[in-house]
Each structure stands twice: as structure tokens, then as C-alpha cells.
Short mmCIF file of C-alpha atoms and ligand atoms in Angstrom, two decimals:
data_model
loop_
_atom_site.label_atom_id
_atom_site.label_comp_id
_atom_site.label_asym_id
_atom_site.label_seq_id
_atom_site.Cartn_x
_atom_site.Cartn_y
_atom_site.Cartn_z
CA MET A 1 -13.48 -6.87 19.58
CA SER A 2 -9.93 -8.11 19.66
CA PHE A 3 -7.74 -8.70 16.61
CA ASP A 4 -8.13 -12.44 17.30
CA ASP A 5 -11.92 -12.51 16.91
CA ILE A 6 -12.80 -14.28 13.69
CA ILE A 7 -15.14 -12.20 11.54
CA ASP A 8 -16.83 -14.00 8.66
CA ARG A 9 -16.64 -11.57 5.75
CA ARG A 10 -18.13 -14.00 3.23
CA GLY A 11 -21.39 -12.76 1.76
CA THR A 12 -20.73 -9.15 2.83
CA HIS A 13 -19.74 -7.91 -0.65
CA SER A 14 -16.10 -8.01 0.41
CA GLY A 15 -13.95 -7.89 -2.73
CA LYS A 16 -11.28 -9.92 -0.96
CA TRP A 17 -13.55 -12.81 0.10
CA ASP A 18 -16.50 -12.71 -2.27
CA LYS A 19 -14.46 -12.37 -5.44
CA MET A 20 -11.72 -14.84 -4.64
CA GLU A 21 -13.37 -17.80 -6.33
CA ALA A 22 -13.95 -15.88 -9.55
CA LEU A 23 -10.47 -14.35 -9.56
CA TYR A 24 -8.33 -17.06 -8.01
CA GLY A 25 -10.34 -20.29 -8.28
CA VAL A 26 -10.30 -20.72 -4.50
CA SER A 27 -13.65 -21.53 -2.93
CA PRO A 28 -14.60 -19.32 0.02
CA LYS A 29 -16.07 -22.46 1.67
CA ASP A 30 -12.70 -23.62 2.90
CA GLY A 31 -10.31 -21.15 1.25
CA ILE A 32 -8.46 -18.30 2.94
CA ALA A 33 -8.33 -14.91 1.18
CA MET A 34 -4.78 -13.55 1.46
CA TRP A 35 -4.57 -11.39 -1.63
CA THR A 36 -5.78 -7.79 -1.85
CA ALA A 37 -4.49 -5.43 0.84
CA ASP A 38 -7.33 -5.03 3.28
CA SER A 39 -7.61 -6.42 6.79
CA ASP A 40 -10.03 -8.94 8.30
CA TYR A 41 -10.41 -7.33 11.73
CA GLN A 42 -12.55 -4.38 12.73
CA THR A 43 -11.22 -0.88 12.42
CA ALA A 44 -10.47 1.35 15.43
CA PRO A 45 -13.42 1.89 17.83
CA CYS A 46 -13.12 5.68 17.35
CA VAL A 47 -13.77 5.26 13.61
CA ILE A 48 -16.75 2.96 14.20
CA GLU A 49 -18.12 5.46 16.69
CA ALA A 50 -17.89 8.29 14.14
CA VAL A 51 -19.90 6.22 11.66
CA ARG A 52 -22.43 5.38 14.38
CA GLN A 53 -22.88 9.05 15.22
CA ALA A 54 -23.36 9.87 11.54
CA ALA A 55 -25.93 7.07 11.23
CA ASP A 56 -27.78 8.32 14.31
CA HIS A 57 -27.88 11.78 12.76
CA GLY A 58 -29.33 10.11 9.68
CA VAL A 59 -28.71 12.88 7.15
CA PHE A 60 -26.00 12.19 4.60
CA GLY A 61 -25.81 15.33 2.50
CA TYR A 62 -22.88 16.89 0.65
CA SER A 63 -19.75 17.92 2.48
CA TRP A 64 -16.34 19.43 1.67
CA GLU A 65 -12.80 19.26 3.02
CA TYR A 66 -13.76 21.08 6.23
CA PRO A 67 -11.13 22.58 8.57
CA GLU A 68 -11.26 19.87 11.29
CA TYR A 69 -10.63 17.23 8.64
CA LEU A 70 -7.60 19.08 7.31
CA GLU A 71 -6.28 19.77 10.81
CA ALA A 72 -6.55 16.06 11.70
CA ILE A 73 -4.31 15.20 8.74
CA LYS A 74 -1.82 17.90 9.68
CA TRP A 75 -1.77 16.60 13.27
CA TRP A 76 -1.24 13.00 12.17
CA MET A 77 1.66 13.83 9.84
CA LYS A 78 3.34 15.88 12.55
CA THR A 79 2.84 13.49 15.48
CA ARG A 80 3.30 10.16 13.66
CA HIS A 81 5.79 11.15 10.95
CA ASN A 82 7.47 14.31 12.14
CA TRP A 83 6.29 15.96 8.93
CA GLU A 84 5.10 19.59 8.98
CA ILE A 85 2.51 20.18 6.32
CA ASP A 86 0.28 23.12 5.55
CA THR A 87 -3.44 22.35 5.37
CA ASP A 88 -3.60 24.33 2.10
CA TRP A 89 -1.50 21.61 0.47
CA ILE A 90 -4.11 18.88 0.94
CA LEU A 91 -6.41 17.74 -1.85
CA THR A 92 -8.61 14.66 -1.49
CA SER A 93 -9.05 11.88 -4.03
CA GLN A 94 -11.08 8.72 -4.36
CA GLY A 95 -8.22 6.70 -2.94
CA LEU A 96 -4.62 6.55 -4.06
CA GLY A 97 -5.22 4.44 -7.15
CA ASN A 98 -7.38 7.30 -8.32
CA ALA A 99 -4.72 9.82 -7.28
CA ILE A 100 -2.11 7.99 -9.37
CA ALA A 101 -4.38 7.85 -12.41
CA LEU A 102 -5.17 11.57 -12.03
CA SER A 103 -1.48 12.40 -11.67
CA LEU A 104 -0.65 10.48 -14.83
CA ASN A 105 -3.29 12.48 -16.68
CA VAL A 106 -2.12 15.82 -15.29
CA TRP A 107 1.68 15.51 -15.49
CA SER A 108 2.38 13.15 -18.37
CA ASN A 109 1.14 12.68 -21.91
CA PRO A 110 -0.04 9.60 -23.79
CA GLY A 111 2.96 7.70 -25.09
CA ASP A 112 5.33 9.02 -22.41
CA HIS A 113 7.36 6.56 -20.37
CA VAL A 114 6.84 6.39 -16.62
CA VAL A 115 9.58 5.01 -14.39
CA ILE A 116 8.84 2.38 -11.73
CA PHE A 117 11.21 0.26 -9.66
CA SER A 118 10.21 -3.40 -9.77
CA PRO A 119 9.03 -5.63 -8.23
CA VAL A 120 6.38 -3.13 -7.21
CA TYR A 121 2.62 -2.80 -6.57
CA HIS A 122 1.15 -4.20 -9.79
CA GLU A 123 -1.39 -1.42 -10.20
CA PHE A 124 1.34 1.11 -10.99
CA ALA A 125 2.01 -0.63 -14.32
CA HIS A 126 -1.69 -1.18 -14.96
CA LYS A 127 -2.52 2.48 -14.43
CA ILE A 128 0.37 3.56 -16.63
CA SER A 129 -0.88 1.33 -19.46
CA ARG A 130 -4.56 2.11 -18.97
CA THR A 131 -3.87 5.83 -19.31
CA GLY A 132 -1.98 5.22 -22.55
CA ARG A 133 1.50 5.74 -21.08
CA GLN A 134 4.33 3.20 -21.14
CA VAL A 135 6.21 1.51 -18.34
CA ARG A 136 9.95 2.09 -17.96
CA GLU A 137 10.84 -0.66 -15.55
CA CYS A 138 14.00 -0.32 -13.47
CA PRO A 139 14.63 -3.44 -11.38
CA LEU A 140 15.57 -3.18 -7.72
CA VAL A 141 18.57 -5.26 -6.71
CA ARG A 142 17.92 -8.24 -4.46
CA ASP A 143 20.50 -8.27 -1.68
CA GLY A 144 19.96 -11.32 0.54
CA ASP A 145 16.75 -10.69 2.42
CA THR A 146 16.27 -7.15 1.20
CA TYR A 147 16.29 -4.89 -1.86
CA LEU A 148 18.58 -2.05 -2.87
CA LEU A 149 18.39 0.68 -5.47
CA ASP A 150 20.75 0.85 -8.42
CA LEU A 151 20.26 4.35 -9.79
CA ASP A 152 23.20 4.06 -12.19
CA ASP A 153 21.48 1.11 -13.80
CA ALA A 154 18.18 3.03 -13.80
CA GLN A 155 19.89 6.01 -15.44
CA SER A 156 21.25 3.76 -18.18
CA ARG A 157 17.70 2.59 -18.98
CA LEU A 158 16.30 6.07 -19.59
CA THR A 159 15.96 7.21 -23.18
CA GLY A 160 14.63 10.74 -22.71
CA SER A 161 10.97 9.85 -23.25
CA GLU A 162 10.31 9.55 -19.49
CA THR A 163 8.29 12.27 -17.77
CA MET A 164 7.23 10.77 -14.46
CA LEU A 165 8.46 8.47 -11.69
CA ILE A 166 6.07 6.63 -9.39
CA TRP A 167 7.80 5.70 -6.16
CA CYS A 168 6.49 3.37 -3.45
CA SER A 169 7.64 4.14 0.10
CA PRO A 170 7.49 2.02 2.15
CA GLN A 171 7.66 -0.51 -0.59
CA ASN A 172 4.89 -2.88 -1.60
CA PRO A 173 5.52 -5.84 -2.00
CA SER A 174 8.90 -6.14 -0.25
CA GLY A 175 8.03 -4.06 2.83
CA ARG A 176 11.33 -2.22 2.46
CA VAL A 177 11.49 1.02 4.49
CA TRP A 178 13.73 3.34 2.49
CA THR A 179 16.28 5.44 4.35
CA ALA A 180 16.34 9.22 4.10
CA ASP A 181 19.46 8.95 1.92
CA GLU A 182 17.80 6.51 -0.45
CA SER A 183 14.68 8.67 -0.72
CA ARG A 184 16.78 11.76 -1.35
CA ALA A 185 18.72 9.91 -4.05
CA VAL A 186 15.44 9.02 -5.77
CA ALA A 187 14.19 12.61 -5.57
CA ASP A 188 17.53 13.86 -6.99
CA PHE A 189 17.29 11.27 -9.76
CA ALA A 190 13.77 12.44 -10.63
CA ALA A 191 14.79 16.12 -10.65
CA ARG A 192 17.95 15.44 -12.68
CA ASN A 193 15.85 13.71 -15.33
CA ASN A 194 12.94 16.20 -15.29
CA LEU A 195 10.52 13.60 -13.97
CA THR A 196 7.49 14.54 -11.91
CA LEU A 197 7.82 12.49 -8.74
CA ILE A 198 4.74 10.76 -7.35
CA SER A 199 5.63 9.43 -3.90
CA ASP A 200 3.04 6.85 -2.84
CA GLU A 201 3.33 6.55 0.95
CA ILE A 202 0.10 4.65 1.64
CA HIS A 203 1.83 2.04 3.84
CA HIS A 204 3.66 4.61 5.99
CA ASP A 205 1.92 3.86 9.29
CA LEU A 206 2.58 0.13 9.53
CA ILE A 207 6.27 0.13 10.38
CA TYR A 208 7.82 -2.61 12.53
CA PRO A 209 10.03 -1.91 15.55
CA GLY A 210 13.60 -1.12 14.63
CA HIS A 211 12.68 0.76 11.44
CA THR A 212 11.81 4.40 10.92
CA PHE A 213 9.81 5.72 8.02
CA VAL A 214 10.99 9.07 6.65
CA PRO A 215 8.47 10.89 4.43
CA MET A 216 9.88 11.89 1.07
CA ASP A 217 9.22 15.55 1.86
CA VAL A 218 11.23 15.30 5.08
CA ALA A 219 14.10 13.56 3.24
CA ALA A 220 14.16 15.90 0.24
CA PRO A 221 12.16 19.10 0.82
CA GLU A 222 14.18 20.85 -1.87
CA HIS A 223 12.25 18.85 -4.48
CA ARG A 224 8.76 19.98 -3.42
CA SER A 225 8.20 21.94 -6.61
CA ASN A 226 8.29 18.70 -8.55
CA THR A 227 6.63 16.23 -6.20
CA VAL A 228 3.21 14.95 -5.17
CA TYR A 229 2.98 13.08 -1.86
CA LEU A 230 0.19 10.51 -1.58
CA THR A 231 -1.08 9.33 1.80
CA ALA A 232 -4.23 7.63 3.07
CA PRO A 233 -5.46 5.93 6.23
CA SER A 234 -7.09 3.18 4.16
CA LYS A 235 -4.50 0.45 4.84
CA THR A 236 -3.73 1.65 8.36
CA PHE A 237 -7.37 1.68 9.48
CA ASN A 238 -8.88 -0.79 6.99
CA ILE A 239 -11.22 1.79 5.46
CA ALA A 240 -10.22 1.36 1.79
CA GLY A 241 -13.86 0.86 0.79
CA GLN A 242 -14.55 4.49 1.69
CA ARG A 243 -12.40 5.49 -1.31
CA THR A 244 -10.75 8.51 0.31
CA GLY A 245 -7.10 9.44 0.08
CA ASN A 246 -4.99 12.58 0.11
CA MET A 247 -2.75 14.22 -2.40
CA ILE A 248 -0.40 16.55 -0.54
CA ILE A 249 0.91 19.05 -3.06
CA PRO A 250 3.02 21.94 -1.69
CA ASP A 251 3.66 23.60 -5.04
CA PRO A 252 0.82 26.05 -5.85
CA ASP A 253 1.04 25.62 -9.62
CA MET A 254 0.97 21.85 -9.36
CA ARG A 255 -1.95 22.08 -6.96
CA ALA A 256 -3.84 24.34 -9.33
CA ALA A 257 -3.28 21.91 -12.19
CA MET A 258 -4.66 19.02 -10.14
CA LYS A 259 -7.64 21.07 -8.96
CA LYS A 260 -8.44 21.94 -12.57
CA MET A 261 -8.36 18.26 -13.55
CA GLN A 262 -10.62 17.29 -10.65
CA ALA A 263 -13.05 20.12 -11.44
CA SER A 264 -13.25 18.89 -15.03
CA LEU A 265 -14.30 15.49 -13.66
CA ASP A 266 -16.82 17.05 -11.24
CA TYR A 267 -15.06 15.50 -8.24
CA SER A 268 -16.19 16.09 -4.68
CA PRO A 269 -15.34 13.99 -1.61
CA SER A 270 -17.32 11.30 0.19
CA SER A 271 -18.68 12.82 3.40
CA MET A 272 -18.40 9.50 5.27
CA GLY A 273 -14.80 9.08 4.14
CA LEU A 274 -13.91 12.50 5.57
CA ARG A 275 -15.59 11.75 8.90
CA MET A 276 -13.84 8.41 9.20
CA ILE A 277 -10.44 9.91 8.47
CA GLU A 278 -10.97 12.74 10.93
CA ALA A 279 -11.85 10.18 13.62
CA ALA A 280 -8.94 7.91 12.70
CA TYR A 281 -6.30 10.63 12.83
CA SER A 282 -6.65 11.17 16.57
CA PRO A 283 -4.87 10.07 19.78
CA GLN A 284 -7.34 7.17 20.09
CA GLY A 285 -6.66 6.15 16.50
CA ALA A 286 -2.91 6.34 17.11
CA ALA A 287 -3.14 4.08 20.17
CA TRP A 288 -5.13 1.54 18.13
CA VAL A 289 -2.52 1.59 15.33
CA ASP A 290 0.19 0.82 17.90
CA GLU A 291 -1.80 -2.20 19.07
CA GLN A 292 -2.33 -3.31 15.48
CA ILE A 293 1.40 -3.14 14.72
CA ALA A 294 2.15 -5.30 17.76
CA TYR A 295 -0.47 -7.82 16.56
CA LEU A 296 0.89 -7.86 13.01
CA GLU A 297 4.40 -8.34 14.35
CA GLY A 298 3.10 -11.52 16.06
CA ASN A 299 1.42 -12.63 12.82
CA ARG A 300 4.51 -12.25 10.72
CA GLN A 301 6.66 -14.05 13.27
CA CYS A 302 4.17 -16.91 13.36
CA PHE A 303 4.06 -17.09 9.54
CA ASP A 304 7.79 -16.70 8.95
CA ARG A 305 8.81 -19.20 11.63
CA GLN A 306 6.86 -22.00 10.01
CA VAL A 307 7.15 -21.09 6.34
CA ASN A 308 10.90 -20.55 6.56
CA ALA A 309 11.25 -24.09 7.90
CA ILE A 310 10.10 -25.41 4.49
CA PRO A 311 13.23 -26.09 2.41
CA GLY A 312 13.44 -23.79 -0.63
CA ILE A 313 10.91 -21.22 0.63
CA ARG A 314 11.91 -17.88 2.15
CA SER A 315 9.53 -15.29 3.55
CA LEU A 316 11.58 -12.08 3.57
CA PRO A 317 11.69 -10.33 6.98
CA LEU A 318 9.26 -7.43 6.74
CA GLN A 319 10.29 -3.92 7.75
CA SER A 320 6.74 -2.62 7.16
CA THR A 321 3.30 -3.60 5.77
CA TYR A 322 1.26 -6.72 6.44
CA LEU A 323 2.16 -8.22 3.07
CA ALA A 324 4.56 -11.16 3.33
CA TRP A 325 6.75 -11.39 0.24
CA VAL A 326 7.71 -15.01 -0.16
CA ASP A 327 10.46 -16.33 -2.40
CA PHE A 328 9.78 -19.82 -3.78
CA SER A 329 12.78 -19.89 -6.14
CA GLY A 330 14.63 -22.40 -3.95
CA THR A 331 11.94 -25.01 -4.62
CA GLY A 332 13.12 -25.41 -8.21
CA MET A 333 9.48 -25.27 -9.34
CA SER A 334 7.92 -23.13 -12.05
CA HIS A 335 5.51 -20.31 -11.20
CA GLU A 336 2.64 -22.45 -12.49
CA GLU A 337 3.46 -25.34 -10.17
CA ILE A 338 3.94 -23.08 -7.16
CA ALA A 339 0.65 -21.27 -7.87
CA ALA A 340 -1.24 -24.54 -8.40
CA ARG A 341 -0.06 -25.99 -5.10
CA ILE A 342 -1.02 -22.83 -3.21
CA ARG A 343 -4.41 -22.61 -4.92
CA ASP A 344 -5.41 -26.29 -5.21
CA ASP A 345 -3.62 -28.01 -2.34
CA ALA A 346 -3.54 -25.20 0.27
CA SER A 347 -6.74 -23.38 -0.84
CA LEU A 348 -5.13 -19.99 -0.37
CA ALA A 349 -5.90 -17.02 -2.62
CA VAL A 350 -2.68 -14.97 -2.79
CA SER A 351 -1.25 -12.23 -5.02
CA GLN A 352 0.78 -13.67 -7.86
CA GLY A 353 4.46 -12.62 -7.89
CA PRO A 354 4.83 -12.16 -11.66
CA THR A 355 2.20 -9.40 -11.63
CA PHE A 356 4.65 -7.25 -9.63
CA GLY A 357 7.05 -7.15 -12.58
CA THR A 358 10.66 -8.15 -13.02
CA GLY A 359 12.00 -9.82 -9.90
CA GLY A 360 8.58 -11.15 -8.84
CA GLU A 361 8.60 -14.23 -11.10
CA LEU A 362 8.98 -16.86 -8.40
CA PHE A 363 7.41 -14.96 -5.49
CA GLN A 364 3.93 -14.94 -4.00
CA ARG A 365 2.50 -12.23 -1.73
CA PHE A 366 0.48 -13.22 1.34
CA ASN A 367 -1.72 -10.74 3.21
CA LEU A 368 -1.21 -11.37 6.94
CA ALA A 369 -3.73 -8.77 8.19
CA THR A 370 -6.06 -11.42 9.46
CA GLN A 371 -6.66 -13.33 12.67
CA ARG A 372 -3.62 -15.20 14.03
CA ALA A 373 -5.52 -18.49 13.80
CA ARG A 374 -5.93 -18.00 10.05
CA VAL A 375 -2.25 -17.11 9.63
CA GLN A 376 -1.35 -20.30 11.50
CA GLU A 377 -3.77 -22.32 9.37
CA ALA A 378 -2.29 -20.86 6.17
CA ALA A 379 1.24 -21.72 7.32
CA ASP A 380 0.10 -25.27 8.19
CA ARG A 381 -1.47 -25.67 4.76
CA LEU A 382 1.70 -24.46 3.03
CA THR A 383 3.79 -26.90 5.05
CA LYS A 384 1.51 -29.71 3.87
CA ALA A 385 1.31 -28.51 0.26
CA PHE A 386 5.11 -28.50 0.01
CA SER A 387 5.72 -31.48 2.33
CA ASP A 388 7.62 -33.39 -0.37
CA LEU A 389 10.42 -30.82 0.01
CA GLN A 390 11.06 -31.76 3.65
C1 PLP B 1 1.29 1.11 -2.81
C2 PLP B 1 -0.19 1.20 -3.00
N1 PLP B 1 -0.72 2.29 -3.58
C3 PLP B 1 -2.04 2.43 -3.78
C4 PLP B 1 -2.92 1.42 -3.39
C5 PLP B 1 -4.38 1.58 -3.69
O1 PLP B 1 -4.95 2.45 -2.80
P1 PLP B 1 -6.49 2.85 -2.86
O2 PLP B 1 -7.27 1.70 -2.34
O3 PLP B 1 -6.54 4.04 -1.97
O4 PLP B 1 -6.81 3.15 -4.27
C6 PLP B 1 -2.42 0.27 -2.78
C7 PLP B 1 -3.33 -0.82 -2.39
O5 PLP B 1 -2.93 -1.92 -2.06
C8 PLP B 1 -1.02 0.16 -2.57
O6 PLP B 1 -0.48 -0.91 -1.98
#
């Protein structure tokens, strides 16, 4: 199948499509689901083939992080990200949301403050609160079409009760690809303030031409003893439902602490998740990712061209991810009015900017990992919904 082939996901127990009416008030009959970060096209043929082979075998017993699985991850990090890792460093988790929640439980205590740089993936704050910790929000600085760090400002916000920093690289929702210098500055900041650094790099594969992702460990290897690196092929290959991610932890004591926590919860990995990841992290998988990036580049150009022609609306140029971060502040409307027009007039279910924290108040996030025809339709609907601004 090509990326252009429309796949009807309604009625397939897809969270994105089958929950959008309940969560966003947008009917799946004529609505377009553009919120949660999964894609509407099929995954790579090599991943589908691995599942087919497993189904033909027909036995789905227990498994473990077997050597070929670990080697596939090592290969991927080296060939795609120029990152040398040791297979001993790899622990699996039930996805990266789970890895973040586990990390909070292992390396911070209830009541502690956890530093995040906003606007940022809303689940960071939710997980911090749900585990009984508190959010220490440090706003990023908007600089035209991009965002910058202000670590002096962040330093001035710390009170001494912070024990952890959750970092998003590349950044969701802005798509910002941090430079090696910026990443190193964040790692230095964490070390200086005795913060365990959780570097969430889930979006690291979907980088647009002209930008280079540098893993935190490549930028600042001297901070390994204090850092957990989180990666997963779930966004890259659209296999989030398999609930499998990786915690790459070079420090043996930190690794032992995480293993102890997982043992206490009786964790063991999903055998299908492991097979899918092993198949994905291969030369065939890499070639498919390159095709996907080229397709997404076309999607974002199509979306941005039309949406940026609407006075007062600005879709920021993405450096990575398929999540368009759109600034509606120039419309002069409140969040409620913007959201109502998108929901009621355009019938689009999108992620609400204010949930991403300070700086997201007048933004909306649109998932563009869908067929080009749907992206075009969404842009047409937005043009109509905001036609009075023309
Ligand atoms: C930055 C970031 N981290 C973690 C997650 C959640 O990952 P998982 O589905 O593996 O729990 C997402 C999902 O959108 C994300 O954008």
C-alpha cells in the first residue's frame, strides 16, 4: 500500500478515531482525527511480514529480550543516529509513557518537583502529578518561528526541591531539533542541580532534511551516570499499540534500580512487540522510514502553504515530527472560540494547546501523519472555518 491509500480506521478500536467523539465532540462520520500521535497509514512491510510469520507459527508464548532484538536496537542507533550503545544497557518498558512513570517512581519521591520546559508533551505534567510529584515549569522562549532555551531563567525558578528533569528531544509539540550544544547545556544544568535527567527521544527518527538529531548521550556522554535515554520505534513505525519501548541506561547502579522496580511490578515484555521492533530496526525498515519522511515533508508543505495563507494563523515550520504546531494568537480570538471553530465548523479533532502548558495557550496541534488527501481536506476546512479573517 502507498501512504496515499485511505484506510478507514473507524470501528477498529483505534483510540484516535473511535474515541474522538467522546473526547473531542467530533463525530467520526465526517470528522478527521488529528490529535493523538499515531499514523493512519500501514507500517513498514517488513514489520507486517514479521507479524504474519508469527501468526502462521500460531504459538504466542512468553519471550524475553533475546540477543537478536538487542542487536537490532544497537544497529539502529549506530546506523541511524551515530550512537554507540552496549546491548547490556537496554531495558524494555511498556512504552515510553510507562518508562517515564517508572523513572519518576525510581528516581524521585512524592512531593519532589520535576522540571519540564514548556510548552511540552502534556503527559509529562500528567505523569508527574499522577505519581504525586509536582511540576516545576520552565518556559521555553519563543523566537519567531522557533523556540530557544533560557537556562538562566530556569535556574532562577529552582528552589532546591527539584530532583528530576524530563527533557523532550526532538521536542513535542514544536518539532524543535535541539543542537548538540543545547543538549549539552541541558545535561550540564541537570548535573549542576543534582537532577536525574530523563531524555525522551521518541521522535528521533522523523527528522526533516536540513536538520540533524544528536542523541543526548552523543552530545553529553560525560553525564551518563545521571541519565536515562528513552527511545522507541512506536512513532516511527506506527506500532504504539504494541506498548514496547526502550530505556537505555548505561550506569549499572541506575540500571539495577530500574530492574528492581520492574521486578517488583512483575514486568516482562510483549513477545509481539519485540518481534515487531526487531523487524523494524533493519535495512528494509530504514528504507521505509526514509520514504515516510519524504511523504510527511509533502504533507507539512501542503498544510503550511494553505494554513499560513489565513491571516492571523501561523503553522510553525517543523524541523521534526508529524505534529504541526499552529499559532492562532494573531486571530485575536480566545482559546474557546478557536477550539469551537475547529471542532464545530471544521470537524477536526486536534490536541488542545493549553494542555501543553505555558506558551501553548493560543496554539493547537495537528497530527499530519495521515493521507495527503485528508491533510488537504483539513486545510480546506480551516480556511473555511476562519474565512471571515480573509
Ligand atoms: C514525547 C513523547 N513521549 C512519550 C510518548 C508516549 O509514548 P508511548 O506511547 O510509548 O507511551 C509520546 C506520545 O505521543 C510522546 O510524544
